[in-house]
XYZ file of C-alpha atoms in Angstrom:
598
model
C -0.015 -0.034 0.081
C 1.318 3.393 -0.967
C 2.248 5.887 1.967
C -0.309 8.597 0.569
C -3.207 6.003 1.063
C -2.004 5.049 4.625
C -1.431 8.760 5.396
C -5.172 9.343 4.104
C -6.661 6.463 6.022
C -4.784 7.632 9.180
C -6.271 11.193 8.642
C -9.776 9.606 8.667
C -9.194 7.607 11.625
C -8.460 10.565 13.573
C -11.135 12.429 12.058
C -13.566 9.890 13.313
C -12.492 10.097 16.902
C -12.112 13.813 17.080
C -15.606 14.856 15.582
C -18.772 15.107 18.054
C -20.056 11.594 18.476
C -23.371 11.218 17.095
C -25.849 8.797 18.653
C -26.916 6.651 15.743
C -26.511 3.141 14.336
C -23.382 1.040 14.639
C -22.648 -2.369 13.074
C -25.854 -4.123 11.951
C -24.580 -7.504 12.680
C -26.285 -9.758 15.129
C -25.462 -8.957 18.349
C -24.616 -11.639 21.170
C -26.716 -12.323 24.323
C -23.846 -11.121 26.566
C -24.226 -12.183 30.153
C -26.806 -14.760 29.797
C -25.189 -16.263 26.740
C -24.982 -20.077 26.969
C -27.943 -20.283 29.374
C -30.597 -18.816 27.567
C -31.433 -19.626 23.963
C -32.786 -18.162 20.821
C -32.581 -19.576 17.013
C -29.560 -17.101 16.625
C -27.700 -18.167 19.573
C -28.254 -21.868 18.324
C -26.993 -20.877 14.829
C -23.867 -19.842 16.283
C -23.157 -23.526 16.641
C -22.142 -23.461 12.973
C -19.135 -21.548 13.622
C -17.705 -24.597 15.222
C -18.495 -27.028 12.183
C -16.513 -27.295 8.711
C -18.144 -26.081 5.529
C -17.652 -28.467 2.269
C -14.487 -28.574 0.072
C -15.878 -26.915 -2.474
C -16.529 -23.845 -0.059
C -12.838 -23.716 1.153
C -13.040 -26.427 3.997
C -12.878 -24.361 6.515
C -15.141 -23.377 9.552
C -18.405 -21.326 8.685
C -17.528 -17.705 8.495
C -19.757 -15.286 10.796
C -21.137 -13.980 7.359
C -22.004 -17.685 6.020
C -23.781 -18.179 9.744
C -25.799 -14.826 9.029
C -26.959 -16.445 5.508
C -28.015 -19.702 7.450
C -29.867 -17.795 10.281
C -31.360 -15.530 7.673
C -33.270 -18.496 6.449
C -34.110 -19.409 10.074
C -35.153 -15.615 10.687
C -37.052 -15.612 7.571
C -39.625 -18.574 9.158
C -40.189 -17.103 12.493
C -41.329 -13.616 10.921
C -43.345 -15.311 7.957
C -45.794 -15.955 10.717
C -46.803 -12.217 10.176
C -48.404 -13.124 7.208
C -51.253 -15.142 8.464
C -55.061 -14.873 8.371
C -55.236 -12.448 11.564
C -53.169 -10.023 9.939
C -53.880 -10.387 6.008
C -57.315 -9.456 6.837
C -56.597 -5.973 8.088
C -53.324 -5.562 6.242
C -51.829 -6.023 2.674
C -49.130 -8.733 3.054
C -46.907 -6.526 0.782
C -46.725 -3.903 3.698
C -45.964 -6.696 6.025
C -43.234 -7.786 4.073
C -41.856 -4.134 3.689
C -41.873 -3.550 7.030
C -39.983 -7.413 7.647
C -37.580 -6.163 5.145
C -36.369 -3.089 7.096
C -36.295 -5.396 10.320
C -34.138 -7.513 8.401
C -31.863 -5.133 7.354
C -31.539 -3.697 10.956
C -30.620 -7.345 12.167
C -28.305 -8.475 9.791
C -26.686 -5.228 8.359
C -27.830 -5.824 4.652
C -30.890 -5.649 3.037
C -30.395 -6.613 -0.844
C -28.959 -9.501 -2.576
C -29.270 -12.773 -0.629
C -30.427 -10.710 2.457
C -33.347 -9.182 0.827
C -36.913 -10.164 2.238
C -38.747 -10.906 -0.984
C -42.284 -12.641 -1.310
C -41.102 -15.689 -1.909
C -38.486 -16.169 0.634
C -40.648 -14.555 3.488
C -43.902 -16.747 2.345
C -46.576 -17.210 4.721
C -47.492 -18.778 8.092
C -47.552 -22.587 7.840
C -47.862 -24.592 10.805
C -45.586 -27.476 9.702
C -42.596 -25.027 9.607
C -42.729 -24.852 13.293
C -44.657 -28.355 13.933
C -47.452 -26.192 15.240
C -50.502 -28.189 16.055
C -53.074 -27.113 13.084
C -55.945 -27.590 15.646
C -58.760 -24.890 15.007
C -56.392 -23.251 12.389
C -58.012 -20.117 11.194
C -60.978 -21.159 13.249
C -61.672 -23.935 10.698
C -62.275 -21.589 7.685
C -60.549 -22.164 4.687
C -57.514 -19.465 5.223
C -56.734 -19.612 1.615
C -59.193 -17.379 0.632
C -57.089 -14.581 2.326
C -53.785 -15.970 0.770
C -53.538 -18.973 -1.539
C -50.283 -19.980 0.381
C -51.751 -20.375 3.635
C -53.058 -23.864 4.509
C -56.712 -24.917 3.973
C -59.153 -26.932 6.363
C -57.552 -29.855 8.328
C -58.635 -33.414 8.552
C -58.707 -33.963 12.612
C -58.803 -37.752 12.175
C -55.845 -37.890 10.041
C -53.804 -35.166 11.428
C -54.271 -34.929 14.812
C -54.253 -38.463 16.014
C -51.247 -40.136 17.611
C -49.262 -42.296 15.642
C -48.932 -45.742 17.571
C -45.603 -46.453 15.678
C -44.019 -43.331 16.599
C -46.003 -41.859 19.713
C -45.866 -38.494 17.945
C -48.834 -36.688 16.488
C -49.213 -37.600 12.880
C -48.743 -34.181 11.600
C -45.105 -34.274 12.956
C -43.723 -37.150 10.883
C -46.276 -39.532 9.626
C -44.936 -39.120 5.862
C -47.048 -42.013 4.679
C -50.425 -40.866 5.394
C -50.737 -38.225 2.582
C -51.031 -35.422 5.034
C -49.050 -32.209 5.146
C -45.899 -33.183 8.010
C -42.984 -31.225 9.276
C -41.114 -34.126 8.138
C -42.059 -33.944 4.604
C -41.229 -30.316 4.858
C -37.720 -30.688 6.252
C -37.068 -33.553 3.676
C -37.988 -31.323 0.506
C -35.812 -28.247 1.939
C -32.681 -30.590 2.630
C -33.249 -32.212 -0.954
C -32.854 -28.765 -2.571
C -30.342 -27.481 -0.119
C -27.972 -30.540 -1.119
C -28.682 -30.287 -4.693
C -27.741 -26.408 -4.740
C -24.765 -27.318 -2.761
C -23.685 -29.697 -5.204
C -24.562 -27.343 -8.030
C -22.062 -24.790 -6.735
C -19.173 -27.257 -6.550
C -19.721 -27.272 -10.576
C -20.674 -23.750 -11.052
C -18.661 -21.640 -8.415
C -21.964 -19.585 -8.873
C -22.227 -17.946 -5.287
C -25.741 -17.487 -5.435
C -26.234 -21.185 -5.462
C -24.306 -21.196 -2.406
C -26.020 -18.588 -0.878
C -29.184 -20.016 -1.632
C -28.529 -23.433 -0.025
C -27.336 -21.871 3.181
C -30.807 -20.056 3.350
C -32.350 -23.292 2.731
C -30.189 -25.050 5.333
C -31.315 -22.308 8.043
C -35.054 -23.033 6.942
C -34.933 -26.416 7.333
C -32.865 -26.330 10.754
C -35.570 -23.911 11.872
C -37.923 -26.479 12.177
C -35.657 -29.303 13.559
C -34.613 -26.830 16.368
C -38.492 -26.211 17.089
C -38.684 -29.719 18.045
C -37.356 -29.304 21.606
C -38.584 -25.805 21.813
C -42.381 -26.275 20.908
C -43.124 -29.934 22.019
C -42.989 -31.795 25.270
C -39.976 -33.645 24.161
C -38.036 -32.351 27.347
C -40.670 -33.008 29.872
C -40.926 -36.827 28.543
C -37.114 -37.148 28.547
C -37.430 -36.033 32.260
C -40.245 -38.800 32.861
C -37.796 -41.279 31.260
C -35.300 -40.428 33.756
C -37.700 -41.125 36.581
C -39.182 -37.914 37.278
C -42.822 -39.133 36.868
C -44.397 -35.981 38.269
C -43.135 -33.552 35.690
C -46.332 -32.496 33.596
C -46.316 -33.789 30.335
C -48.967 -30.977 28.975
C -51.566 -33.552 28.101
C -54.344 -35.018 29.923
C -54.152 -37.501 32.442
C -55.630 -40.183 30.401
C -53.497 -39.859 27.107
C -51.094 -42.655 27.818
C -50.803 -45.022 24.853
C -49.174 -48.280 24.098
C -45.929 -47.290 21.919
C -44.601 -49.817 19.714
C -41.061 -50.840 21.302
C -41.722 -48.888 24.454
C -41.860 -51.272 27.781
C -45.044 -49.289 29.131
C -47.507 -47.123 28.287
C -46.346 -43.485 27.586
C -47.751 -40.019 27.018
C -47.466 -38.699 23.427
C -45.194 -36.311 21.923
C -47.338 -33.110 21.286
C -46.794 -29.647 20.000
C -49.013 -26.829 20.865
C -51.803 -25.012 18.867
C -50.948 -21.559 17.658
C -53.899 -19.291 18.015
C -54.226 -15.756 17.765
C -53.290 -14.904 21.191
C -49.828 -17.006 20.669
C -49.351 -14.878 17.542
C -49.676 -11.439 19.318
C -47.381 -12.730 22.146
C -44.707 -14.016 19.535
C -44.402 -11.392 17.118
C -46.267 -8.081 18.319
C -45.044 -7.846 21.882
C -46.745 -8.714 24.996
C -50.330 -7.529 25.855
C -50.549 -7.130 29.205
C -50.951 -4.451 31.890
C -47.296 -3.551 31.588
C -47.232 -3.173 28.037
C -43.582 -3.784 26.858
C -42.296 -2.722 23.634
C -42.919 -4.865 20.809
C -40.591 -5.281 17.642
C -42.906 -3.199 15.382
C -43.064 -0.251 17.720
C -39.251 -0.365 18.163
C -38.567 -0.333 14.342
C -40.762 2.852 14.755
C -38.662 4.442 17.142
C -35.469 3.486 15.640
C -36.320 5.183 12.297
C -37.880 7.932 13.998
C -34.610 8.702 15.913
C -32.723 8.608 12.682
C -34.618 11.414 11.484
C -33.107 13.833 13.704
C -29.650 12.961 13.122
C -26.931 14.915 10.913
C -26.138 13.198 7.989
C -23.189 15.587 6.388
C -20.606 13.524 8.299
C -21.251 10.552 6.227
C -20.090 12.290 2.778
C -17.081 13.442 4.439
C -16.147 10.227 5.703
C -16.588 8.644 2.034
C -14.640 11.597 0.507
C -11.637 10.403 2.739
C -11.678 6.935 1.842
C -9.520 5.670 -1.124
C -11.808 5.231 -4.104
C -10.085 2.176 -5.050
C -11.582 0.412 -2.279
C -14.877 1.102 -3.986
C -13.772 0.219 -7.278
C -13.327 3.710 -8.385
C -17.134 4.478 -7.723
C -17.931 8.027 -6.206
C -20.317 7.179 -3.487
C -20.183 10.702 -1.788
C -21.721 11.695 -5.147
C -23.994 8.884 -5.183
C -25.201 9.828 -1.695
C -26.238 13.027 -2.923
C -28.217 12.039 -5.776
C -30.336 9.664 -3.428
C -31.080 12.313 -1.037
C -32.218 14.339 -4.009
C -34.488 11.763 -5.331
C -35.890 10.897 -1.960
C -36.719 14.507 -1.488
C -38.340 14.624 -4.685
C -40.363 11.399 -4.228
C -41.394 12.414 -0.671
C -43.541 15.343 -2.125
C -45.461 12.842 -4.115
C -45.856 10.402 -1.245
C -49.554 10.034 -0.825
C -51.170 8.736 2.236
C -53.765 5.541 1.348
C -55.592 3.803 3.970
C -55.332 -0.124 4.681
C -58.905 0.082 4.020
C -58.537 0.467 0.443
C -56.415 -2.612 -0.180
C -55.650 -2.529 -3.717
C -54.603 1.312 -3.464
C -52.613 0.455 -0.438
C -50.773 -2.666 -1.939
C -49.873 -0.266 -4.796
C -48.592 2.259 -2.623
C -46.201 -0.200 -0.762
C -44.970 -1.401 -3.849
C -43.848 1.858 -5.018
C -42.120 2.380 -1.642
C -40.012 -0.742 -1.894
C -38.679 0.494 -5.336
C -38.046 3.904 -4.146
C -35.848 2.521 -0.896
C -34.349 -0.469 -2.633
C -31.468 1.718 -4.099
C -30.958 3.374 -0.963
C -30.465 -0.037 0.744
C -28.356 -1.321 -2.240
C -26.037 1.988 -1.415
C -25.441 0.713 1.923
C -24.911 -2.745 0.887
C -22.248 -2.195 -1.789
C -20.259 0.328 0.407
C -20.435 -2.130 3.434
C -19.035 -5.141 0.980
C -16.588 -3.068 -0.479
C -15.193 -2.193 3.071
C -15.548 -5.925 4.313
C -13.573 -7.034 1.151
C -10.790 -4.401 2.078
C -10.551 -5.209 5.634
C -8.156 -8.065 5.245
C -5.649 -5.813 3.117
C -5.894 -2.750 5.272
C -5.326 -3.169 9.049
C -6.656 0.265 10.178
C -10.112 -0.403 8.571
C -11.487 -2.732 11.180
C -11.273 0.271 13.727
C -12.969 2.510 11.060
C -15.893 0.283 10.253
C -18.249 0.887 13.169
C -17.979 4.839 12.820
C -18.588 4.557 9.123
C -21.497 2.230 9.308
C -23.094 4.132 12.143
C -23.200 7.185 9.908
C -24.216 5.063 7.040
C -27.340 3.687 8.766
C -28.069 7.297 10.008
C -28.312 8.295 6.217
C -30.251 5.362 5.200
C -32.806 5.363 7.800
C -32.928 9.089 7.152
C -34.009 8.781 3.583
C -36.445 5.969 3.933
C -38.390 7.437 7.056
C -40.762 9.413 5.183
C -42.010 6.683 3.235
C -41.759 3.776 5.816
C -42.977 5.620 9.199
C -46.571 6.381 7.506
C -47.022 2.787 6.589
C -45.804 1.553 9.985
C -48.432 3.748 11.974
C -51.249 2.442 9.395
C -50.141 -1.272 10.193
C -50.127 -0.740 13.969
C -53.444 0.985 14.160
C -54.953 -1.913 12.030
C -53.464 -4.740 13.846
C -54.086 -3.326 17.294
C -58.031 -2.924 16.600
C -58.155 -6.680 16.149
C -55.813 -7.711 18.686
C -58.311 -7.457 21.773
C -60.824 -9.414 19.872
C -58.264 -12.369 19.234
C -57.007 -12.285 22.838
C -60.450 -12.625 24.489
C -61.485 -15.431 22.465
C -58.142 -17.243 22.767
C -57.511 -16.709 26.454
C -59.856 -19.548 27.500
C -58.097 -22.287 25.443
C -54.830 -21.826 27.568
C -56.055 -24.243 30.486
C -57.427 -26.863 28.151
C -55.191 -29.793 28.909
C -55.937 -29.348 32.515
C -59.648 -29.435 32.323
C -59.762 -32.406 29.704
C -58.147 -35.461 30.899
C -58.357 -36.824 27.295
C -56.691 -33.728 25.613
C -53.614 -33.950 23.525
C -53.667 -30.650 22.166
C -52.034 -28.002 24.480
C -51.427 -24.325 23.319
C -48.408 -22.952 22.051
C -48.308 -20.596 24.973
C -48.655 -23.033 27.440
C -46.117 -25.548 26.138
C -43.664 -23.831 24.378
C -39.965 -23.178 25.795
C -39.167 -20.324 23.495
C -38.944 -17.462 25.968
C -35.983 -16.955 28.452
C -38.712 -17.093 31.385
C -39.318 -20.883 30.821
C -37.231 -22.866 33.314
C -36.794 -25.477 30.455
C -35.444 -22.839 27.909
C -32.122 -23.949 28.595
C -32.181 -27.775 28.072
C -34.332 -27.257 25.046
C -31.860 -24.733 23.437
C -28.902 -27.304 24.210
C -31.088 -30.010 22.594
C -31.399 -27.715 19.678
C -27.637 -27.036 19.388
C -27.021 -30.646 19.762
C -29.240 -31.448 16.953
C -27.397 -28.829 14.437
C -23.768 -30.712 15.265
C -25.205 -33.783 14.054
C -27.365 -32.775 11.357
C -25.066 -30.268 9.531
C -22.178 -32.312 8.908
C -24.290 -34.709 7.107
C -25.744 -32.164 4.736
C -22.215 -30.705 4.194
C -20.880 -34.394 3.285
C -23.541 -34.612 0.871
C -22.280 -31.202 -0.671
C -19.110 -32.969 -0.840
C -19.879 -36.184 -2.180
C -22.422 -36.603 -4.707
C -22.519 -40.505 -4.300
C -24.141 -39.987 -1.006
C -27.912 -40.787 -1.109
C -30.087 -37.789 -0.485
C -33.220 -39.594 0.425
C -31.239 -42.013 2.907
C -29.552 -39.083 4.486
C -32.991 -37.218 4.928
C -34.432 -40.396 6.390
C -31.853 -40.827 9.073
C -32.048 -37.159 9.891
C -35.739 -37.007 10.277
C -35.836 -40.432 12.062
C -33.051 -39.192 14.243
C -34.674 -36.023 15.294
C -38.682 -36.592 15.359
C -38.815 -39.291 17.772
C -40.185 -40.279 21.348
C -37.553 -40.378 24.203
C -39.082 -43.605 25.176
C -37.397 -45.054 21.849
C -34.034 -43.315 22.328
C -31.797 -46.372 21.913
C -33.798 -47.462 18.504
C -33.634 -46.061 14.967
C -32.397 -47.684 11.750
C -29.308 -46.523 9.671
C -27.710 -44.656 12.336
C -30.642 -42.546 13.383
C -30.129 -43.622 16.981
C -27.163 -41.617 17.188
C -29.035 -38.455 16.829
C -31.538 -39.667 19.417
C -29.060 -40.564 22.244
C -27.280 -37.455 21.622
C -30.518 -35.400 22.414
C -31.476 -37.491 25.322
C -27.787 -37.196 26.925
C -28.131 -33.396 26.713
C -31.073 -33.641 28.922
C -29.614 -36.276 31.111
C -26.621 -34.396 31.676
C -28.376 -31.129 32.252
C -30.690 -32.539 34.839
C -27.972 -34.905 36.420
C -24.558 -32.869 36.194
C -25.541 -29.218 35.644
C -28.195 -29.143 38.471
C -27.718 -29.829 42.196
C -30.097 -31.649 44.338
C -31.728 -28.393 45.723
C -32.134 -27.025 42.254
C -33.733 -30.576 41.020
C -35.945 -30.511 44.125
C -37.246 -26.868 43.061
C -37.730 -27.444 39.327
C -39.769 -30.608 40.455
C -42.362 -28.339 42.068
C -42.272 -25.861 39.226
C -42.819 -28.700 36.453
C -45.447 -30.427 38.227
C -48.925 -30.185 37.241
C -49.885 -27.673 39.706
C -46.699 -25.833 39.111
C -47.334 -25.364 35.543
C -50.938 -24.446 35.937
C -49.967 -21.670 38.313
C -47.292 -20.625 35.765
C -44.360 -21.534 38.344
C -42.293 -22.901 35.374
C -41.674 -19.350 34.528
C -39.082 -17.095 36.194
C -40.069 -14.313 37.951
C -39.091 -10.864 36.931
C -38.087 -12.192 33.455
C -40.237 -10.393 30.723
C -39.086 -11.913 27.087
C -41.421 -10.478 24.802
C -41.522 -10.393 20.915
C -40.674 -12.883 18.549
C -38.622 -16.135 19.252
C -36.273 -15.631 16.441
C -33.427 -13.630 17.151
C -30.867 -11.878 19.114
C -31.205 -8.182 20.088
C -32.775 -6.355 17.372
C -31.019 -3.006 16.603
C -27.829 -1.542 15.747
C -25.009 -0.529 18.203
C -25.367 3.279 18.998
C -29.203 3.340 19.464
C -30.830 2.751 22.674
C -33.337 0.190 21.546
C -35.561 -2.627 23.889
C -34.046 -5.951 23.508
C -35.914 -8.028 20.984
C -37.042 -10.973 22.439
C -37.786 -14.455 22.023
C -36.079 -17.497 22.293
C -35.507 -20.560 20.468
C -38.656 -20.894 18.614
C -41.828 -19.144 17.364
């Protein structure tokens, strides 16, 4: 590197630390959970397990990089937020408006919003129970949801879908692929097949788009597998297998079945029904006497704050950086042009009510076209900087400051277009929320009132949130699942002779199982089962002391769960269960919540 370039970079470094600090956005990558890391789990924390695993030889044969993990986690993240596109929302708001808001949330969470990180209609999809292993009972109040969006699932066949399979001890919607019904296992099989095909294709074409899509699909499929320990009663039934027979199984007293291969009758593996109140708790934030900030409110606050910031420093910084880093592009001039275009477009930004669905959708589509160049501008700069870091040692120290100013600039430009849509969407969703909560609340205690019930609610059963005392073992099981599954997928990328169907069957049978059959499983499936059970056993018998176990016995009993004592006091973990804290360093935002599922 020439001395003149080094001097210019040093001057830029000094400039950044001499200017008055602006409270704005810093690096937009996924944050860590700091002091609680390792004991509380979200999907993003679980995905960090990939940092310890190797990628395919065609991808360098090194451990997954942090950016690769982001690409995987993006697929995972999308599945949580696709729940925002469901009957309860699309009846009131355009699906395109929801996509726009999730696109901006994704940009805030990942630090990129275009290319492989763009939240497209196809990638986002919609809420599908099988993606989260949710019990589809009474979905959409038993009306055909496809009248609102063709991608939503139709009415269920209760006898075929909700029965317990005596061969597996699982509800049939989980893994009974031979019944001709929609199952989580069938979905995982399709996703991994396509993921493997794209990974193999990349080894031939070296087209990075194939690799990035393979990573996204890997995250999509793994989301479902991670949800098994979070959304089912697997951990509870594993504890029963360890002799803790007073642990409440989240089903009625008279629901034991004679499972083929089990020495005695067992309670079945079930997951929760995901009704309106569960969605609101999961995505929109907690609606209670002490209303906490939801992610939609947080997005609104973050964008509003950006409007108050001075954007002039960004152009000073861009002018100081050698143009060679950006391939000779004049990004400072491009920033001026984007600003002028945004101001001109703002004058034409008409307000349309969501009650005019066709016009509102058209307005949102136009907004998407207007903000795409702004996000693309951001991503191009960040990619140029990221690629230059290895060759310019001083740049890592400049990165946070530059991105802080870059994010201020981006949000200041998109604010006039996005904020009105946020306000309109919030108003429409809040109107319908109280009705949903009132109608759903009575269903929460159904397994306590019906001894034959095998359909608990998601809110009662799931271990998504930090407050649940079983969040830790469920998260550790999910991490172990990744350690067992991902190397098998990577091996398929490397070796085209490995049979995809056989690999898929091993993975599905190894994860979706009853702990009473943990030592069984053909073609290596038993290895996955044993690994999962060992995590629960080690947590219960080695991590915990006897006083802690005794306390948990009371909390996990039928009475303890009914009284809500299986949740930690003073822990308020609201919002969706997908990710780590939302927002970018430099902005004081409410911690995004959630845990391993959603």
